[in-house]
Tab-separated table of C-alpha atoms in Angstrom:
chain	number	residue	atom	x	y	z
A	1125	MET	CA	-3.418	-17.571	-16.375
A	1126	THR	CA	-5.426	-14.526	-17.365
A	1127	GLY	CA	-7.558	-12.057	-15.465
A	1128	LYS	CA	-7.421	-11.405	-11.753
A	1129	ILE	CA	-5.548	-13.750	-9.435
A	1130	THR	CA	-7.671	-14.083	-6.301
A	1131	TYR	CA	-4.865	-14.914	-3.893
A	1132	LEU	CA	-2.998	-11.748	-4.873
A	1133	ASP	CA	-6.154	-9.767	-4.162
A	1134	GLY	CA	-6.313	-11.545	-0.812
A	1135	LEU	CA	-2.748	-10.545	0.034
A	1136	ARG	CA	-3.512	-6.956	-0.935
A	1137	GLY	CA	-6.587	-6.984	1.307
A	1138	ILE	CA	-4.720	-8.219	4.373
A	1139	ALA	CA	-1.999	-5.639	3.728
A	1140	ALA	CA	-4.607	-2.862	3.597
A	1141	ILE	CA	-6.045	-3.936	6.954
A	1142	ASN	CA	-2.531	-3.926	8.375
A	1143	VAL	CA	-1.989	-0.334	7.261
A	1144	MET	CA	-5.275	0.638	8.887
A	1145	ILE	CA	-4.232	-1.006	12.182
A	1146	MET	CA	-0.946	0.881	12.113
A	1147	HIS	CA	-2.717	4.200	11.696
A	1148	PHE	CA	-5.089	3.357	14.510
A	1149	PHE	CA	-2.018	2.781	16.687
A	1150	VAL	CA	-0.501	6.033	15.404
A	1151	ALA	CA	-3.542	7.988	16.575
A	1152	LEU	CA	-4.297	6.281	19.888
A	1153	ALA	CA	-1.338	4.093	20.866
A	1154	PRO	CA	1.760	5.578	19.188
A	1155	ALA	CA	4.231	3.646	21.345
A	1156	MET	CA	2.954	0.457	19.684
A	1157	VAL	CA	4.652	1.689	16.500
A	1158	TYR	CA	7.359	4.089	17.606
A	1159	GLY	CA	8.420	2.439	20.856
A	1160	ASP	CA	9.921	4.456	23.685
A	1161	LYS	CA	9.777	7.597	21.540
A	1162	TYR	CA	6.262	8.090	22.960
A	1163	PRO	CA	4.625	7.336	26.336
A	1164	SER	CA	3.211	3.857	26.846
A	1165	HIS	CA	-0.525	3.223	27.102
A	1166	PHE	CA	-0.517	-0.583	26.939
A	1167	GLY	CA	2.271	-1.324	29.390
A	1168	SER	CA	4.892	-3.852	28.283
A	1169	LEU	CA	2.817	-4.669	25.188
A	1170	ASP	CA	3.908	-1.372	23.638
A	1171	HIS	CA	7.548	-2.380	23.925
A	1172	ILE	CA	6.899	-5.896	22.616
A	1173	PHE	CA	4.986	-4.660	19.584
A	1174	SER	CA	7.602	-2.077	18.653
A	1175	THR	CA	10.679	-4.270	19.118
A	1176	THR	CA	9.747	-7.860	18.171
A	1177	PRO	CA	8.145	-9.726	15.230
A	1178	LEU	CA	4.792	-9.322	17.001
A	1179	GLY	CA	4.926	-5.880	15.429
A	1180	LEU	CA	3.815	-7.490	12.175
A	1181	ILE	CA	0.346	-6.641	13.475
A	1182	GLY	CA	0.309	-3.061	12.324
A	1183	ALA	CA	3.485	-3.174	10.223
A	1184	GLY	CA	2.142	-0.558	7.843
A	1185	ASN	CA	5.360	0.249	5.992
A	1186	PHE	CA	5.940	-3.451	5.295
A	1187	SER	CA	2.404	-3.680	3.933
A	1188	VAL	CA	3.016	-0.684	1.671
A	1189	CYS	CA	6.069	-2.502	0.296
A	1190	ILE	CA	3.829	-5.503	-0.399
A	1191	PHE	CA	1.541	-3.154	-2.375
A	1192	PHE	CA	4.500	-2.006	-4.446
A	1193	VAL	CA	5.769	-5.538	-5.161
A	1194	LEU	CA	2.232	-6.557	-6.140
A	1195	SER	CA	1.991	-3.591	-8.518
A	1196	GLY	CA	5.260	-4.491	-10.240
A	1197	TYR	CA	4.019	-8.045	-10.718
A	1198	VAL	CA	0.414	-7.419	-11.735
A	1199	LEU	CA	1.153	-4.518	-14.087
A	1200	THR	CA	3.680	-6.487	-16.176
A	1201	ARG	CA	2.433	-10.071	-15.887
A	1202	LYS	CA	0.296	-10.063	-19.039
A	1203	PHE	CA	3.127	-8.528	-21.033
A	1204	PHE	CA	5.538	-11.307	-20.095
A	1205	GLN	CA	2.922	-13.889	-20.958
A	1206	THR	CA	2.247	-12.443	-24.409
A	1207	LYS	CA	5.197	-10.104	-25.148
A	1208	GLU	CA	2.701	-7.704	-26.721
A	1209	ASN	CA	3.773	-4.076	-26.325
A	1210	SER	CA	0.186	-2.867	-26.690
A	1211	ILE	CA	-0.635	-4.299	-23.254
A	1212	VAL	CA	1.988	-2.126	-21.570
A	1213	ILE	CA	1.095	0.950	-23.616
A	1214	SER	CA	-2.579	0.569	-22.708
A	1215	SER	CA	-1.829	0.160	-19.002
A	1216	ALA	CA	0.570	3.113	-18.974
A	1217	ALA	CA	-1.931	5.393	-20.735
A	1218	ARG	CA	-4.667	4.503	-18.247
A	1219	ARG	CA	-2.590	4.498	-15.072
A	1220	TYR	CA	-2.910	8.108	-13.969
A	1221	LEU	CA	-6.665	8.325	-14.483
A	1222	ARG	CA	-7.221	4.947	-12.818
A	1223	LEU	CA	-5.357	6.114	-9.702
A	1224	PHE	CA	-6.570	9.720	-9.797
A	1225	VAL	CA	-10.354	9.293	-9.658
A	1226	PRO	CA	-10.410	7.570	-6.219
A	1227	VAL	CA	-7.675	9.903	-4.916
A	1228	PHE	CA	-9.660	12.960	-5.998
A	1229	ALA	CA	-12.802	11.634	-4.281
A	1230	ALA	CA	-10.824	10.844	-1.112
A	1231	VAL	CA	-9.296	14.338	-1.024
A	1232	MET	CA	-12.719	15.940	-1.528
A	1233	PHE	CA	-14.049	13.776	1.306
A	1234	SER	CA	-11.211	14.971	3.519
A	1235	TYR	CA	-11.780	18.562	2.432
A	1236	LEU	CA	-15.386	18.339	3.592
A	1237	LEU	CA	-14.328	16.891	6.938
A	1238	ALA	CA	-11.718	19.620	7.382
A	1239	SER	CA	-14.139	22.367	6.344
A	1240	THR	CA	-16.644	21.291	8.970
A	1241	GLY	CA	-13.964	21.201	11.667
A	1242	LEU	CA	-14.260	17.481	12.395
A	1243	TYR	CA	-10.508	16.948	12.500
A	1244	ARG	CA	-10.478	18.814	15.811
A	1245	TYR	CA	-11.204	15.466	17.457
A	1246	TYR	CA	-7.857	14.141	16.257
A	1247	ILE	CA	-6.028	17.222	17.516
A	1248	GLU	CA	-7.760	16.938	20.890
A	1249	THR	CA	-6.953	13.227	21.080
A	1250	MET	CA	-3.253	14.075	20.811
A	1251	THR	CA	-3.423	15.575	24.301
A	1252	PHE	CA	-4.354	12.133	25.646
A	1253	ALA	CA	-2.314	9.974	23.275
A	1254	ALA	CA	0.738	12.118	24.077
A	1255	GLY	CA	1.533	12.922	20.487
A	1256	SER	CA	2.278	10.853	17.436
A	1257	ASN	CA	4.350	10.932	14.306
A	1258	TYR	CA	1.357	12.587	12.632
A	1259	ARG	CA	0.559	15.069	15.378
A	1260	ASP	CA	0.843	18.094	13.059
A	1261	TYR	CA	-1.790	16.773	10.691
A	1262	TRP	CA	-5.159	18.445	10.263
A	1263	THR	CA	-3.918	21.860	11.405
A	1264	PHE	CA	-4.062	23.364	7.900
A	1265	THR	CA	-6.700	25.729	6.535
A	1266	PRO	CA	-8.725	23.895	3.873
A	1267	GLY	CA	-9.307	25.447	0.455
A	1268	ILE	CA	-11.083	23.925	-2.514
A	1269	LEU	CA	-8.503	25.022	-5.115
A	1270	ASP	CA	-5.678	23.755	-2.939
A	1271	ALA	CA	-7.507	20.456	-2.447
A	1272	VAL	CA	-7.899	20.013	-6.215
A	1273	ARG	CA	-4.220	20.822	-6.773
A	1274	GLN	CA	-3.134	18.382	-4.078
A	1275	ALA	CA	-5.295	15.630	-5.570
A	1276	ALA	CA	-4.477	16.167	-9.246
A	1277	TRP	CA	-0.833	17.232	-9.111
A	1278	ASN	CA	1.007	17.007	-5.798
A	1279	SER	CA	-0.177	13.516	-4.923
A	1280	PHE	CA	1.240	12.033	-8.120
A	1281	PHE	CA	3.999	14.310	-9.384
A	1282	VAL	CA	5.426	16.023	-6.285
A	1283	GLY	CA	4.930	13.488	-3.506
A	1284	GLY	CA	5.816	13.958	0.124
A	1285	ALA	CA	3.289	14.946	2.760
A	1286	ILE	CA	-0.197	15.639	1.401
A	1287	PRO	CA	-2.196	17.715	3.939
A	1288	TYR	CA	-5.568	16.186	3.095
A	1289	ASN	CA	-4.530	12.576	3.695
A	1290	PRO	CA	-1.164	11.304	4.966
A	1291	VAL	CA	-1.443	7.960	3.135
A	1292	LEU	CA	-1.131	9.787	-0.195
A	1293	TRP	CA	2.650	9.985	0.178
A	1294	THR	CA	2.675	6.615	-1.599
A	1295	MET	CA	0.819	7.814	-4.701
A	1296	SER	CA	3.791	9.448	-6.435
A	1297	ILE	CA	5.876	6.336	-5.749
A	1298	GLU	CA	3.075	4.141	-7.078
A	1299	PHE	CA	2.737	6.244	-10.226
A	1300	TYR	CA	6.447	6.634	-10.988
A	1301	GLY	CA	7.075	3.001	-10.027
A	1302	SER	CA	4.383	1.901	-12.466
A	1303	MET	CA	5.966	3.970	-15.243
A	1304	LEU	CA	9.347	2.497	-14.354
A	1305	VAL	CA	8.297	-1.130	-14.813
A	1306	PHE	CA	6.294	-0.273	-17.937
A	1307	THR	CA	9.415	1.297	-19.418
A	1308	MET	CA	11.657	-1.569	-18.314
A	1309	ALA	CA	9.274	-4.104	-19.823
A	1310	LEU	CA	9.071	-2.263	-23.142
A	1311	LEU	CA	12.800	-1.638	-23.479
A	1312	PHE	CA	14.281	-4.835	-22.083
A	1313	GLY	CA	11.462	-7.331	-21.488
A	1314	SER	CA	11.978	-9.174	-24.764
A	1315	LEU	CA	15.784	-9.220	-24.757
A	1316	ARG	CA	17.730	-12.372	-23.974
A	1317	ASN	CA	20.156	-10.423	-21.771
A	1318	ARG	CA	17.369	-8.548	-19.916
A	1319	TRP	CA	18.581	-9.998	-16.601
A	1320	THR	CA	21.636	-7.769	-16.804
A	1321	PHE	CA	19.379	-4.723	-16.916
A	1322	TYR	CA	17.256	-6.109	-14.089
A	1323	LEU	CA	20.350	-6.540	-11.929
A	1324	ALA	CA	21.517	-3.035	-12.753
A	1325	ALA	CA	18.108	-1.648	-11.744
A	1326	VAL	CA	18.189	-3.563	-8.442
A	1327	LEU	CA	21.639	-2.211	-7.578
A	1328	ALA	CA	20.709	1.337	-8.572
A	1329	LEU	CA	17.460	1.315	-6.585
A	1330	ILE	CA	18.554	-0.672	-3.527
A	1331	ASN	CA	17.857	2.339	-1.290
A	1332	PHE	CA	14.568	3.391	-2.880
A	1333	TYR	CA	10.995	2.106	-2.729
A	1334	TYR	CA	11.169	1.587	-6.503
A	1335	LEU	CA	13.181	-1.559	-5.793
A	1336	ALA	CA	9.881	-3.216	-4.829
A	1337	PHE	CA	8.444	-2.609	-8.302
A	1338	ILE	CA	11.524	-4.135	-9.944
A	1339	ILE	CA	11.219	-7.216	-7.725
A	1340	GLY	CA	7.566	-7.595	-8.707
A	1341	MET	CA	8.398	-7.209	-12.389
A	1342	VAL	CA	11.183	-9.806	-12.159
A	1343	PHE	CA	8.723	-12.244	-10.567
A	1344	ALA	CA	6.255	-11.571	-13.374
A	1345	ASP	CA	8.966	-12.488	-15.878
A	1346	ILE	CA	10.096	-15.577	-13.959
A	1347	PHE	CA	6.668	-17.014	-13.244
A	1348	SER	CA	5.420	-16.414	-16.778
A	1349	SER	CA	7.947	-18.982	-17.943
A	1350	LYS	CA	6.772	-22.588	-18.077
A	1351	LYS	CA	10.059	-23.781	-16.645
A	1352	SER	CA	12.120	-21.864	-14.141
A	1353	ILE	CA	14.743	-22.806	-11.576
A	1354	PHE	CA	13.082	-20.311	-9.232
A	1355	LYS	CA	9.882	-22.321	-8.982
A	1356	THR	CA	9.662	-24.843	-6.168
A	1357	ASP	CA	7.053	-26.796	-4.225
A	1358	ASN	CA	9.434	-27.754	-1.417
A	1359	ARG	CA	7.458	-26.836	1.695
A	1360	ILE	CA	10.504	-26.689	3.955
A	1361	VAL	CA	12.296	-24.256	1.662
A	1362	LEU	CA	9.167	-22.134	1.280
A	1363	PHE	CA	8.557	-22.122	5.044
A	1364	ILE	CA	12.088	-20.911	5.732
A	1365	ILE	CA	11.770	-18.154	3.137
A	1366	LEU	CA	8.372	-17.135	4.491
A	1367	ILE	CA	9.556	-16.907	8.098
A	1368	SER	CA	12.649	-14.987	7.014
A	1369	GLY	CA	10.531	-12.599	4.941
A	1370	LEU	CA	8.134	-11.960	7.808
A	1371	PHE	CA	11.056	-11.359	10.153
A	1372	LEU	CA	12.510	-8.757	7.796
A	1373	GLY	CA	9.043	-7.277	7.362
A	1374	SER	CA	8.754	-6.834	11.120
A	1375	TYR	CA	11.963	-4.755	11.280
A	1376	PRO	CA	10.848	-1.910	13.563
A	1377	VAL	CA	10.256	1.661	12.482
A	1378	SER	CA	11.161	2.736	16.019
A	1379	PRO	CA	14.811	3.162	17.006
A	1380	LEU	CA	16.412	-0.230	17.639
A	1381	ALA	CA	16.548	-1.090	21.311
A	1382	GLU	CA	19.817	-2.237	22.848
A	1383	ASN	CA	20.372	-5.973	22.274
A	1384	SER	CA	17.454	-6.024	19.847
A	1385	VAL	CA	16.813	-9.249	17.921
A	1386	TYR	CA	17.288	-7.112	14.808
A	1387	GLY	CA	20.685	-5.826	15.907
A	1388	PHE	CA	22.656	-7.973	13.462
A	1389	LEU	CA	20.721	-6.414	10.567
A	1390	ASN	CA	21.763	-2.891	11.507
A	1391	ASN	CA	25.085	-3.171	9.665
A	1392	GLY	CA	25.132	0.210	7.958
A	1393	PHE	CA	24.918	-1.302	4.480
A	1394	PHE	CA	21.578	0.285	3.634
A	1395	ARG	CA	20.789	3.990	3.831
A	1396	ASP	CA	17.357	3.271	5.319
A	1397	PRO	CA	17.406	-0.306	6.746
A	1398	LYS	CA	13.703	-0.226	7.589
A	1399	MET	CA	12.709	0.484	3.999
A	1400	THR	CA	15.098	-1.948	2.298
A	1401	TYR	CA	14.431	-4.820	4.704
A	1402	HIS	CA	10.700	-4.306	4.348
A	1403	ILE	CA	11.019	-4.440	0.555
A	1404	ILE	CA	13.143	-7.591	0.650
A	1405	GLY	CA	10.733	-9.153	3.139
A	1406	ALA	CA	7.774	-8.268	0.918
A	1407	GLY	CA	9.540	-9.870	-2.035
A	1408	MET	CA	10.154	-13.052	-0.069
A	1409	VAL	CA	6.508	-13.283	1.004
A	1410	MET	CA	5.419	-12.714	-2.585
A	1411	TYR	CA	7.806	-15.415	-3.827
A	1412	VAL	CA	6.384	-17.943	-1.371
A	1413	LEU	CA	2.805	-17.068	-2.279
A	1414	LEU	CA	3.520	-17.549	-5.987
A	1415	ASN	CA	4.926	-21.011	-5.250
A	1416	SER	CA	2.718	-22.295	-2.452
A	1417	ILE	CA	-0.640	-23.878	-3.318
A	1418	ASP	CA	-1.487	-24.060	0.395
A	1419	LEU	CA	-0.913	-20.348	0.932
A	1420	GLN	CA	-2.784	-19.495	-2.253
A	1421	LYS	CA	-5.837	-21.308	-0.878
A	1422	VAL	CA	-5.657	-19.302	2.343
A	1423	PHE	CA	-5.501	-15.952	0.546
A	1424	SER	CA	-8.169	-17.034	-1.961
A	1425	SER	CA	-10.744	-17.472	0.794
A	1426	ARG	CA	-13.773	-15.204	0.961
A	1427	VAL	CA	-12.709	-12.623	3.542
A	1428	PRO	CA	-9.214	-11.815	2.153
A	1429	VAL	CA	-10.582	-11.619	-1.397
A	1430	PHE	CA	-13.362	-9.246	-0.328
A	1431	LEU	CA	-10.842	-7.091	1.507
A	1432	GLY	CA	-8.661	-7.157	-1.593
A	1433	LYS	CA	-11.546	-5.906	-3.712
A	1434	ILE	CA	-12.034	-2.868	-1.470
A	1435	SER	CA	-8.345	-2.483	-0.533
A	1436	TYR	CA	-7.626	0.681	-2.545
A	1437	SER	CA	-10.780	2.316	-1.218
A	1438	LEU	CA	-10.033	1.205	2.335
A	1439	TYR	CA	-6.512	2.554	2.027
A	1440	LEU	CA	-7.785	5.965	0.943
A	1441	VAL	CA	-10.647	6.497	3.411
A	1442	HIS	CA	-9.511	4.881	6.659
A	1443	PHE	CA	-7.263	7.656	8.015
A	1444	PRO	CA	-9.844	10.462	7.702
A	1445	VAL	CA	-12.391	8.203	9.442
A	1446	ILE	CA	-9.928	7.380	12.234
A	1447	SER	CA	-9.106	11.082	12.612
A	1448	THR	CA	-12.760	12.054	12.988
A	1449	PHE	CA	-15.173	9.293	13.995
A	1450	SER	CA	-12.685	7.082	15.856
A	1451	CYS	CA	-11.105	9.943	17.771
A	1452	ALA	CA	-14.498	11.460	18.627
A	1453	LEU	CA	-15.660	8.065	19.856
A	1454	PHE	CA	-12.516	7.623	21.929
A	1455	LEU	CA	-12.985	11.039	23.553
A	1456	LEU	CA	-16.558	10.055	24.408
A	1457	LEU	CA	-15.547	6.682	25.883
A	1458	TYR	CA	-12.368	7.614	27.744
A	1459	PRO	CA	-14.093	9.324	30.698
A	1460	VAL	CA	-16.152	6.159	31.228
A	1461	PHE	CA	-13.688	3.367	30.432
A	1462	SER	CA	-9.983	2.848	30.918
A	1463	TYR	CA	-7.640	4.067	28.171
A	1464	VAL	CA	-7.107	0.543	26.816
A	1465	GLN	CA	-10.822	-0.275	26.879
A	1466	ALA	CA	-11.703	2.995	25.131
A	1467	VAL	CA	-9.136	2.274	22.390
A	1468	LEU	CA	-10.338	-1.292	21.819
A	1469	ILE	CA	-14.026	-0.343	21.706
A	1470	SER	CA	-13.256	2.537	19.361
A	1471	PHE	CA	-11.334	0.199	17.066
A	1472	VAL	CA	-14.110	-2.389	16.837
A	1473	LEU	CA	-16.854	0.188	16.239
A	1474	SER	CA	-14.694	2.027	13.714
A	1475	LEU	CA	-14.346	-1.170	11.697
A	1476	LEU	CA	-18.134	-1.290	11.454
A	1477	LEU	CA	-17.974	2.078	9.687
A	1478	ILE	CA	-14.730	1.820	7.704
A	1479	ILE	CA	-15.501	-1.503	5.990
A	1480	PRO	CA	-18.994	-0.554	4.686
A	1481	LEU	CA	-17.772	2.922	3.715
A	1482	SER	CA	-14.850	1.381	1.834
A	1483	TYR	CA	-17.229	-0.921	-0.005
A	1484	LEU	CA	-19.440	1.989	-1.052
A	1485	PHE	CA	-16.372	3.938	-2.109
A	1486	TYR	CA	-15.229	0.939	-4.142
A	1487	LYS	CA	-18.629	0.410	-5.758
A	1488	TYR	CA	-19.335	4.013	-6.734
A	1489	ILE	CA	-15.877	5.608	-7.018
A	1490	ASP	CA	-13.167	3.019	-7.606
A	1491	VAL	CA	-15.123	1.032	-10.184
A	1492	ALA	CA	-16.009	4.282	-11.952
A	1493	GLY	CA	-12.324	5.197	-12.048
A	1494	VAL	CA	-11.412	1.911	-13.715
A	1495	LYS	CA	-14.244	2.286	-16.229
A	1496	LEU	CA	-13.328	5.891	-16.999
A	1497	SER	CA	-9.672	5.033	-17.567
A	1498	LYS	CA	-10.641	2.295	-20.022
A	1499	GLU	CA	-13.012	4.594	-21.901
A	1500	PHE	CA	-10.305	7.249	-22.025
A	1501	TYR	CA	-7.811	4.880	-23.588
A	1502	SER	CA	-10.424	3.543	-25.975
A	1503	ARG	CA	-11.051	7.060	-27.270
A	1504	LEU	CA	-7.344	7.867	-27.287
A	1505	SER	CA	-6.472	4.823	-29.342
A	1506	ARG	CA	-9.382	5.161	-31.753
A	1507	PRO	CA	-8.131	5.567	-35.337
A	1508	LEU	CA	-8.006	9.192	-36.416
A	1509	ILE	CA	-8.387	8.401	-40.132
A	1510	PRO	CA	-11.991	9.145	-41.127
A	1511	THR	CA	-14.086	6.316	-42.481
A	1512	VAL	CA	-16.062	6.452	-45.725
A	1513	GLN	CA	-19.225	7.294	-43.775
A	1514	ASP	CA	-17.491	10.247	-42.088
A	1515	THR	CA	-16.478	11.897	-45.363
């Protein structure tokens, strides 16, 4: 097993679409995500989405956890197959540049939108959507030097809210999580008692997103072995794990309603139940996918794989598009159609822009970032001793 695994790309693609749906809800139907915290626009559907497993449609935080588990797996898989340290060293050296190039382009794109005042449509939409968890976004004064600093430094090394794109809060976690599994693989990946260190890492990180990277790395170790007690083709067992994982992944980000179906999970054991349950759920889904031939075929089909190819680009560009084009379109439609109709039409037409734009971003920015990171490492690792011809 070498090279890309198509069904993992497919999973990543579906997860990216799910994040996009969540942010569309955040802008135009916030009660779908945050429940009674915000006024309802879709009647009882708002309550159902925010308090039941139906909320998997738009479960953005769960999808982010899937990204993190996938990263832990993909970044260390080749190492566990070969036990060659050079693979990890190469990946670690290239990681920042590979992530940075698309992030820089996305921040510059957002800077241009902010400089031309197009984010005013999002701010105006808040008066109709009755606020959202991101209502204070796009109120900053754009500056080119600040944009460069946010893209090159804050996004990866500081973290937190990034004014030019709210999705960039994940970049520091992605970068540090990548370095974490690279380090774990190098230090402990070849030891017979490495499972002790894995367990220690799980216990230490149980309340942090970095747990997802450790889970992915552990799977990479397990599934690189020809024989493992963790491998199974029992469809009943896999179905139960899948349903359980999806249930945990649907744990609401809104406050739990009284007598909620998730009530028994709110036991006070985890500092942030939403985060930890989403990570565990993502791990369970990943485990099933790695074992299930049937599910692998589903995620290896054309549409999920295409979405997986453009997933990083889609993740980076969708929120600025929603905050400008989608909100402007909604404001144009709302006087003519009902609120629900205006939202649905805006969503469909926005897809017709976001998907092609993501593909172009992938083709001309993301691919260039991958190529540049490889060239950088090639130059970095080139022998410094001069050859006979050089002397």
